[in-house]
Each structure stands twice: as structure tokens, then as C-alpha cells.
Amino acid sequence: MTAIYAKMAVIGCGLIGSSIVRAARQAGCVGEIAIAETSAQARSRIVELQLADVVTGDAAEAVRDADLVVFAVPVLSMGAAAAAAAPGFKPGATVTDVGSVKGAVAEALTAACPDGLFIIPGHPIAGTEQSGPDAGFAELFQNRWTILTPDPRTDEPYRAAVARLTDFWTAIGARVEEMDARHHDLVLAITSHLPHLIAYNIVGTAADLEGVAEAEVMKYSAGGFRDFTRIAASDPTMWRDVFLTNKDAVLEVLGRFTEDLQALSRAIRWGEGDKLFELFSRTREIRRGIVAMGQESAEPNFGRDRGKH
Ligand code: NAP
């Protein structure tokens, strides 16, 4: 295919950044690729993997002449990464990101970037619990949603930039939807952030449970607990940043979740089997709906390596 962008710069080449690079190469939808990474060790690995035409520690150098700049660093590093890139931006370039929280990132990018760029925040709802440039793969975004949270502005040049970025994500296999940033943060608080918090908590509780040895937790871990441990193995920096920057939405859904959990504990205490059965039947339908929408297979192990964040 003809390149959608003549040059793409990716700042931060871990799981998501390296997957974008691999997918874009495979699709042939970008010309030149430049990568900026802070760690020298990661840079030499990226060179070994031959992921880019240019690999540098200098973000301003990477973004020079780039039509598309993708920030793929942890959420709380977005502002500093954009400030480091600022002197090199090409006027009229599209600047996007892949951060799991959108309100805070949009603010950080807008504050750090000069005028004359098209800032279009984004979030691919695809990932795994792995990190680093070796963990990425070209198929990660296939049939997954990418949510863009553009400004409400409707002028033609901005909307054309949004359409072009949509074409880019489509070319690397994703389905694209636009959403208001606040709404994104609320939706993801319940579908992704709270489940991670629960996983971190349940694995922590099991590890600290008196009278149950850690070896027993590992040896007898049934499917349910094993799935939680996979989620709880997700990157600590990334998830610390998510909870710190999506505090309001997470606390809102956590409050609601705690109330519902109390109601469940009352139903167990008073032997209200009908209530339990009714809830478990409703939740089973939700699972079937997700499978029917093609976002998960009925196979028990599908998604083991493609956890959605
Ligand atoms: P990752 O594998 O840890 O990669 C992040 C990379 O960015 C690391 O190599 C890190 O280097 C580098 N980095 C950090 N600060 C930098 C800076 N200022 N300039 C250049 N490079 C920098 O993380 P990831 O899973 O790809 O996550 C990246 C972003 O994607 C996060 O914002 C996350 O919220 C979002 N996201 C993740 C998932 C997922 O499932 N993992 C899914 C969707 C979206 P060091 O290791 O040396 O710090």
C-alpha cells in the first residue's frame, strides 16, 4: 500500500510502541521510522531487532521531519517526553499517543507541544502483561478497538488529520471509534482499571493470607486465580500511573463496586441463593455477548497472551 505517513516517529518502544512499528512495517503504511528510547539497553536491543531506520536517545532528533509522532511511554512520562521532543516537531505534524488514560494525557501533551500541531490522543484497547521491545508483535491490534479522543474542533484541517490517523490504525488492523476523553476514562475505569486493581488486590491478599502457605497458593491455583495472577503481573510503572491519573473515575466505580460486593456478601450470609443465581446468570450473558462481538473466543485459553487493557 502507499504510505499514509512519509515518516513516523515512535517515542518509547516497549510492548505497544514496538507493536505499532512492527505492524506499520508489515502493512507498509509508513515510509521512514524513527524511534526514541531513554534506556541505552533498550536502544541496542531495538537496533538488533532492526525495528527502525533511526534509533536515538534524543526525542527531538527522532521527530524531526516526522508527519506522525506516537508517544508510547507510561502515562506520567508523556509530558516530559513531549517536552523533550518539542524543539524537533515538524509544523503541521500529527501528534498522538497510546496512553491508557486520556484526560490527563491530553492535558500533558497540549501543555508541552508548540502550536501548529494536530494533537489527537488515542488508546488501543489491546495489550498483554509483557513489557519491552521484545514483547511486541505485528498482529496485536488485529480486530481490536482503538479509541481516539480528538478535540471537539470541527475545522477541516483538524478533521482531515483525524481521518488520516483513523486510516493509519485501520491499516494496522484496528477498528477505530471516537470518544470524549472523560467518557473514555470512565468506561476504561470499569472495563480495565478496576479489574486490574481487583487482580492486584486478590493476589496480594492470597500472598498475605495467614494459615495458607505461598507454596499452596501456587500449587492449588485454580483457573480463576491463575487468570488474576496473569493480570497482576502487568507492568507496575504503567499501572501506578493509570491509577494516579484516572483517580476520580476509578474511585467512582470502586465505590459502586464496593456497595455491590457488600450486597453479595449479605446474600451469602443470609442464604439468598436466588439473588446469587440471578446475578451469575446475568453475568454469563455478558460474557456470551463479548464472545458474540468477536472480542474474545469461547476457548478458555484464548486471550492468555492478549489481555486487553
Ligand atoms: P513498556 O513496554 O514498559 O514500554 C514503555 C517504554 O517507554 C519503555 O521502553 C521505557 O523505557 C520507555 N520510556 C519511558 N519514558 C520514556 C521517555 N521519556 N522517552 C522515551 N522512552 C521512554 O510499556 P507499554 O506496555 O508499551 O505501555 C506504553 C503505553 O501504552 C502506556 O502509556 C500504557 O498506558 C499504554 N498501553 C499499554 C497497554 C498494555 O497492555 N501494556 C495497552 C494499551 C495502552 P524504560 O523501560 O527505560 O523506562
Coordinates of C-alpha atoms and ligand atoms in Angstrom, one line a residue:
M1 CA 0.0 0.0 0.0
T2 CA 1.1 3.6 -0.4
A3 CA 2.4 5.1 2.8
I4 CA -0.1 7.1 4.8
Y5 CA 2.8 9.0 6.5
A6 CA 6.2 9.5 4.9
K7 CA 7.9 9.4 8.3
M8 CA 6.7 8.1 11.7
A9 CA 8.5 8.7 15.0
V10 CA 7.7 6.5 18.0
I11 CA 8.8 7.7 21.4
G12 CA 9.1 4.8 23.8
C13 CA 9.5 1.4 22.1
G14 CA 8.1 -1.1 24.6
L15 CA 5.3 -3.6 24.1
I16 CA 2.9 -1.1 22.4
G17 CA 5.5 1.1 20.6
S18 CA 7.3 -1.9 19.1
S19 CA 4.0 -3.5 18.1
I20 CA 3.0 -0.3 16.2
V21 CA 6.3 -0.2 14.5
R22 CA 6.1 -3.9 13.5
A23 CA 2.5 -3.6 12.3
A24 CA 3.2 -0.4 10.3
R25 CA 6.2 -2.0 8.6
Q26 CA 4.2 -5.1 7.8
A27 CA 1.3 -3.1 6.4
G28 CA 3.6 -0.7 4.5
C29 CA 1.6 2.3 5.7
V30 CA 4.6 4.4 6.8
G31 CA 7.9 5.3 5.0
E32 CA 10.8 6.0 7.3
I33 CA 10.6 5.0 11.0
A34 CA 12.5 6.7 13.8
I35 CA 12.4 5.5 17.5
A36 CA 13.5 7.4 20.6
E37 CA 14.2 5.5 23.7
T38 CA 15.7 6.6 27.0
S39 CA 17.5 3.4 28.0
A40 CA 20.7 2.5 26.2
Q41 CA 20.0 -1.2 26.8
A42 CA 16.6 -1.0 25.1
R43 CA 18.2 1.0 22.2
S44 CA 20.7 -1.6 21.4
R45 CA 18.0 -4.3 21.5
I46 CA 15.9 -2.2 19.1
V47 CA 18.9 -2.0 16.7
E48 CA 19.4 -5.7 17.0
L49 CA 15.8 -6.3 16.2
Q50 CA 16.1 -3.9 13.2
L51 CA 12.8 -2.2 14.1
A52 CA 13.6 1.2 12.7
D53 CA 15.7 3.3 10.3
V54 CA 16.9 5.6 13.1
V55 CA 17.2 4.7 16.8
T56 CA 18.2 7.5 19.2
G57 CA 18.1 8.7 22.8
D58 CA 17.1 12.2 21.6
A59 CA 13.3 12.6 21.1
A60 CA 13.8 15.9 19.2
E61 CA 16.0 14.2 16.7
A62 CA 13.5 11.4 16.2
V63 CA 10.6 13.6 15.5
R64 CA 12.4 15.9 13.0
D65 CA 10.5 15.8 9.7
A66 CA 8.0 13.2 11.1
D67 CA 4.4 13.5 9.9
L68 CA 3.2 11.3 12.6
V69 CA 4.6 11.2 16.2
V70 CA 3.4 8.5 18.5
F71 CA 4.1 8.7 22.3
A72 CA 4.1 5.2 23.7
V73 CA 5.6 5.9 27.2
P74 CA 3.9 5.4 30.6
V75 CA 1.2 7.9 31.2
L76 CA 3.0 10.1 33.7
S77 CA 6.1 10.3 31.4
M78 CA 4.0 11.7 28.4
G79 CA 4.6 15.4 29.4
A80 CA 8.3 15.1 29.8
A81 CA 8.7 13.0 26.6
A82 CA 6.7 15.6 24.6
A83 CA 8.7 18.5 26.1
A84 CA 11.9 16.7 25.1
A85 CA 10.6 16.3 21.5
A86 CA 9.2 19.8 21.3
P87 CA 12.2 21.5 19.6
G88 CA 12.1 19.0 16.7
F89 CA 8.4 18.8 15.7
K90 CA 7.6 19.5 12.1
P91 CA 4.9 22.1 11.8
G92 CA 1.6 20.5 10.9
A93 CA 2.6 17.1 12.2
T94 CA 0.0 14.8 13.8
V95 CA 0.9 14.0 17.5
T96 CA -0.8 11.1 19.1
D97 CA -0.2 8.7 22.0
V98 CA -1.4 5.3 23.2
G99 CA -1.8 6.0 26.9
S100 CA -4.4 4.1 28.9
V101 CA -5.8 7.3 30.4
K102 CA -6.9 10.1 28.1
G103 CA -7.9 13.3 30.0
A104 CA -4.5 13.6 31.8
V105 CA -2.5 12.8 28.7
A106 CA -4.4 15.2 26.5
E107 CA -3.6 18.0 29.1
A108 CA 0.1 17.0 29.3
L109 CA 0.6 16.8 25.5
T110 CA -1.2 20.2 24.9
A111 CA 0.9 21.9 27.6
A112 CA 4.2 20.5 26.3
C113 CA 3.7 20.8 22.5
P114 CA 4.1 24.0 20.5
D115 CA 1.2 25.4 18.5
G116 CA 0.7 24.4 14.9
L117 CA 0.4 20.6 15.5
F118 CA -2.6 18.3 15.3
I119 CA -2.9 16.7 18.8
I120 CA -5.1 13.6 18.6
P121 CA -4.9 11.4 21.7
G122 CA -5.6 7.7 21.3
H123 CA -5.7 4.4 23.1
P124 CA -5.5 0.9 21.5
I125 CA -7.6 -1.5 23.6
A126 CA -5.0 -4.2 23.1
G127 CA -2.0 -5.4 25.1
T128 CA -0.5 -8.1 27.2
E129 CA 1.1 -8.3 30.6
Q130 CA 4.6 -8.2 29.0
S131 CA 6.9 -5.2 28.6
G132 CA 9.8 -4.1 26.4
P133 CA 10.7 -4.2 22.7
D134 CA 10.9 -8.0 22.5
A135 CA 7.3 -8.3 23.7
G136 CA 5.6 -6.5 20.8
F137 CA 4.1 -8.3 17.7
A138 CA 2.6 -7.0 14.5
E139 CA -0.8 -8.7 15.0
L140 CA -1.5 -7.1 18.4
F141 CA -4.1 -4.7 17.1
Q142 CA -6.0 -7.0 14.7
N143 CA -9.7 -6.7 15.2
R144 CA -9.2 -4.7 18.4
W145 CA -10.6 -1.3 19.1
T146 CA -8.6 1.9 19.1
I147 CA -10.3 4.8 20.7
L148 CA -9.4 8.3 19.6
T149 CA -10.3 11.3 21.8
P150 CA -9.9 14.3 19.5
D151 CA -10.6 17.9 20.4
P152 CA -14.2 18.9 19.7
R153 CA -12.9 21.3 17.0
T154 CA -14.5 20.8 13.6
D155 CA -12.2 22.8 11.3
E156 CA -11.4 20.9 8.1
P157 CA -7.6 20.6 8.6
Y158 CA -8.1 19.0 12.0
R159 CA -10.8 16.7 10.9
A160 CA -8.6 15.7 7.9
A161 CA -5.8 14.8 10.4
V162 CA -8.2 12.7 12.4
A163 CA -9.3 10.9 9.3
R164 CA -5.7 10.2 8.3
L165 CA -4.9 8.8 11.7
T166 CA -8.0 6.7 11.5
D167 CA -6.7 5.3 8.2
F168 CA -3.4 4.5 9.9
W169 CA -5.0 2.5 12.7
T170 CA -7.3 0.7 10.2
A171 CA -4.2 -0.2 8.1
I172 CA -2.6 -1.9 11.0
G173 CA -5.7 -3.9 11.7
A174 CA -7.7 -1.9 14.4
R175 CA -11.2 -0.7 14.4
V176 CA -11.5 2.9 15.4
E177 CA -14.0 4.8 17.4
E178 CA -14.0 8.5 18.6
M179 CA -15.0 9.3 22.2
D180 CA -14.9 12.2 24.6
A181 CA -11.8 11.9 26.9
R182 CA -13.8 12.0 30.1
H183 CA -16.1 9.3 28.9
H184 CA -13.2 7.1 27.8
D185 CA -11.7 7.4 31.3
L186 CA -15.0 6.4 32.9
V187 CA -15.6 3.4 30.6
L188 CA -12.0 2.2 30.9
A189 CA -12.2 2.6 34.7
I190 CA -14.8 -0.2 34.8
T191 CA -13.7 -2.4 31.9
S192 CA -9.9 -2.3 32.6
H193 CA -8.6 -0.3 35.5
L194 CA -10.9 -1.7 38.2
P195 CA -10.3 -5.3 37.1
H196 CA -6.5 -4.7 37.4
L197 CA -7.0 -3.2 40.8
I198 CA -9.0 -6.3 41.9
A199 CA -6.4 -8.6 40.4
Y200 CA -3.5 -6.8 42.2
N201 CA -5.6 -6.9 45.4
I202 CA -6.7 -10.6 45.3
V203 CA -3.1 -11.8 44.5
G204 CA -1.8 -9.6 47.4
T205 CA -4.5 -10.9 49.8
A206 CA -3.7 -14.6 48.9
A207 CA 0.0 -14.0 49.4
D208 CA -0.6 -12.5 52.8
L209 CA -3.3 -14.9 54.0
E210 CA -2.4 -16.4 57.3
G211 CA -2.7 -20.2 57.5
V212 CA -2.2 -20.7 53.8
A213 CA 1.3 -21.1 52.6
E214 CA 2.5 -19.3 49.5
A215 CA 3.5 -22.7 48.0
E216 CA -0.1 -23.9 48.4
V217 CA -1.4 -20.7 46.7
M218 CA 0.8 -21.5 43.7
K219 CA 0.3 -25.3 43.7
Y220 CA -3.5 -25.3 44.0
S221 CA -4.2 -22.1 42.0
A222 CA -7.4 -22.9 40.1
G223 CA -8.2 -21.3 36.7
G224 CA -9.8 -18.2 38.3
F225 CA -6.9 -17.4 40.5
R226 CA -4.4 -18.1 37.7
D227 CA -6.1 -15.6 35.5
F228 CA -5.9 -13.0 38.2
T229 CA -2.1 -13.7 38.6
R230 CA -1.6 -13.1 34.9
I231 CA -3.3 -9.7 35.1
A232 CA -1.5 -8.9 38.4
A233 CA 1.9 -9.5 36.5
S234 CA 1.2 -6.3 34.4
D235 CA 3.8 -3.6 34.4
P236 CA 4.0 -1.8 37.8
T237 CA 5.0 1.6 36.4
M238 CA 2.3 1.6 33.8
W239 CA -0.4 0.7 36.3
R240 CA 0.8 3.0 39.1
D241 CA 0.5 5.9 36.5
V242 CA -3.0 4.8 35.4
F243 CA -4.4 4.8 39.0
L244 CA -2.7 8.2 39.8
T245 CA -4.1 9.9 36.6
N246 CA -7.6 8.3 36.5
K247 CA -8.2 8.8 40.2
D248 CA -11.7 10.3 40.1
A249 CA -13.2 7.7 37.7
V250 CA -11.6 4.8 39.4
L251 CA -12.8 5.9 42.9
E252 CA -16.3 6.4 41.5
V253 CA -16.5 2.9 40.1
L254 CA -14.7 1.4 43.1
G255 CA -17.4 3.0 45.4
R256 CA -20.1 1.4 43.3
F257 CA -18.3 -1.9 43.2
T258 CA -17.8 -1.9 47.0
E259 CA -21.6 -1.4 47.5
D260 CA -22.4 -4.3 45.2
L261 CA -19.8 -6.5 46.9
Q262 CA -21.5 -5.8 50.3
A263 CA -24.8 -6.8 48.8
L264 CA -23.3 -10.1 47.6
S265 CA -21.8 -10.8 51.0
R266 CA -25.2 -10.2 52.6
A267 CA -26.8 -12.6 50.1
I268 CA -24.2 -15.3 51.0
R269 CA -24.7 -14.6 54.8
W270 CA -28.5 -14.9 54.6
G271 CA -28.5 -17.9 52.2
E272 CA -30.2 -15.9 49.4
G273 CA -29.5 -18.3 46.6
D274 CA -32.0 -16.8 44.2
K275 CA -30.1 -13.5 44.3
L276 CA -26.8 -15.2 43.6
F277 CA -28.2 -17.3 40.8
E278 CA -29.9 -14.3 39.2
L279 CA -26.6 -12.3 39.2
F280 CA -24.5 -15.2 37.9
S281 CA -27.0 -15.8 35.1
R282 CA -26.9 -12.1 34.1
T283 CA -23.1 -12.0 34.1
R284 CA -22.9 -15.2 32.0
E285 CA -25.0 -13.4 29.3
I286 CA -22.4 -10.5 29.3
R287 CA -19.6 -13.0 28.7
R288 CA -21.6 -14.5 25.8
G289 CA -22.2 -11.0 24.4
I290 CA -18.4 -10.3 24.4
V291 CA -17.7 -13.6 22.6
A292 CA -20.5 -12.8 20.1
M293 CA -18.9 -9.4 19.4
G294 CA -15.7 -11.2 18.4
Q295 CA -13.7 -9.6 21.2
E296 CA -13.0 -13.0 22.8
S297 CA -13.3 -16.7 21.9
A298 CA -15.2 -19.2 23.9
E299 CA -11.9 -21.2 24.2
P300 CA -10.7 -20.9 27.8
N301 CA -7.1 -20.0 26.9
F302 CA -7.8 -17.5 24.2
G303 CA -6.5 -14.1 25.2
R304 CA -4.0 -15.5 27.7
D305 CA -1.4 -13.6 25.7
R306 CA -3.6 -10.9 24.5
G307 CA -5.1 -9.4 27.7
K308 CA -7.0 -6.2 26.9
H309 CA -6.0 -3.1 28.8
Ligands
NAP1 P1 6.6 -0.7 28.2 O1 6.7 -2.0 27.4 O2 7.2 -0.5 29.5 O3 7.3 0.4 27.2 C1 7.5 1.8 27.6 C2 8.8 2.2 27.0 O4 8.9 3.6 27.1 C3 10.0 1.6 27.8 O5 10.9 1.0 27.0 C4 10.5 2.9 28.5 O6 11.9 2.8 28.8 C5 10.2 3.9 27.5 N1 10.2 5.3 28.1 C6 9.8 5.7 29.3 N2 9.9 7.1 29.4 C7 10.4 7.5 28.2 C8 10.8 8.7 27.6 N3 10.6 9.9 28.4 N4 11.3 8.8 26.4 C9 11.4 7.7 25.6 N5 11.1 6.5 26.1 C10 10.6 6.3 27.4 O7 5.1 -0.1 28.2 P2 3.8 -0.4 27.3 O8 3.1 -1.5 27.8 O9 4.3 -0.4 25.9 O10 3.0 0.9 27.6 C11 3.2 2.1 26.9 C12 2.0 3.0 27.0 O11 0.9 2.2 26.4 C13 1.5 3.4 28.4 O12 1.1 4.7 28.4 C14 0.3 2.4 28.6 O13 -0.7 3.0 29.5 C15 -0.2 2.2 27.2 N6 -0.9 1.0 27.0 C16 -0.4 -0.2 27.4 C17 -1.1 -1.4 27.2 C18 -0.6 -2.7 27.7 O14 -1.3 -3.7 27.7 N7 0.6 -2.8 28.2 C19 -2.3 -1.4 26.4 C20 -2.7 -0.2 25.9 C21 -2.1 1.0 26.2 P3 12.4 2.4 30.3 O15 12.0 1.0 30.5 O16 13.9 2.5 30.2 O17 11.8 3.3 31.2

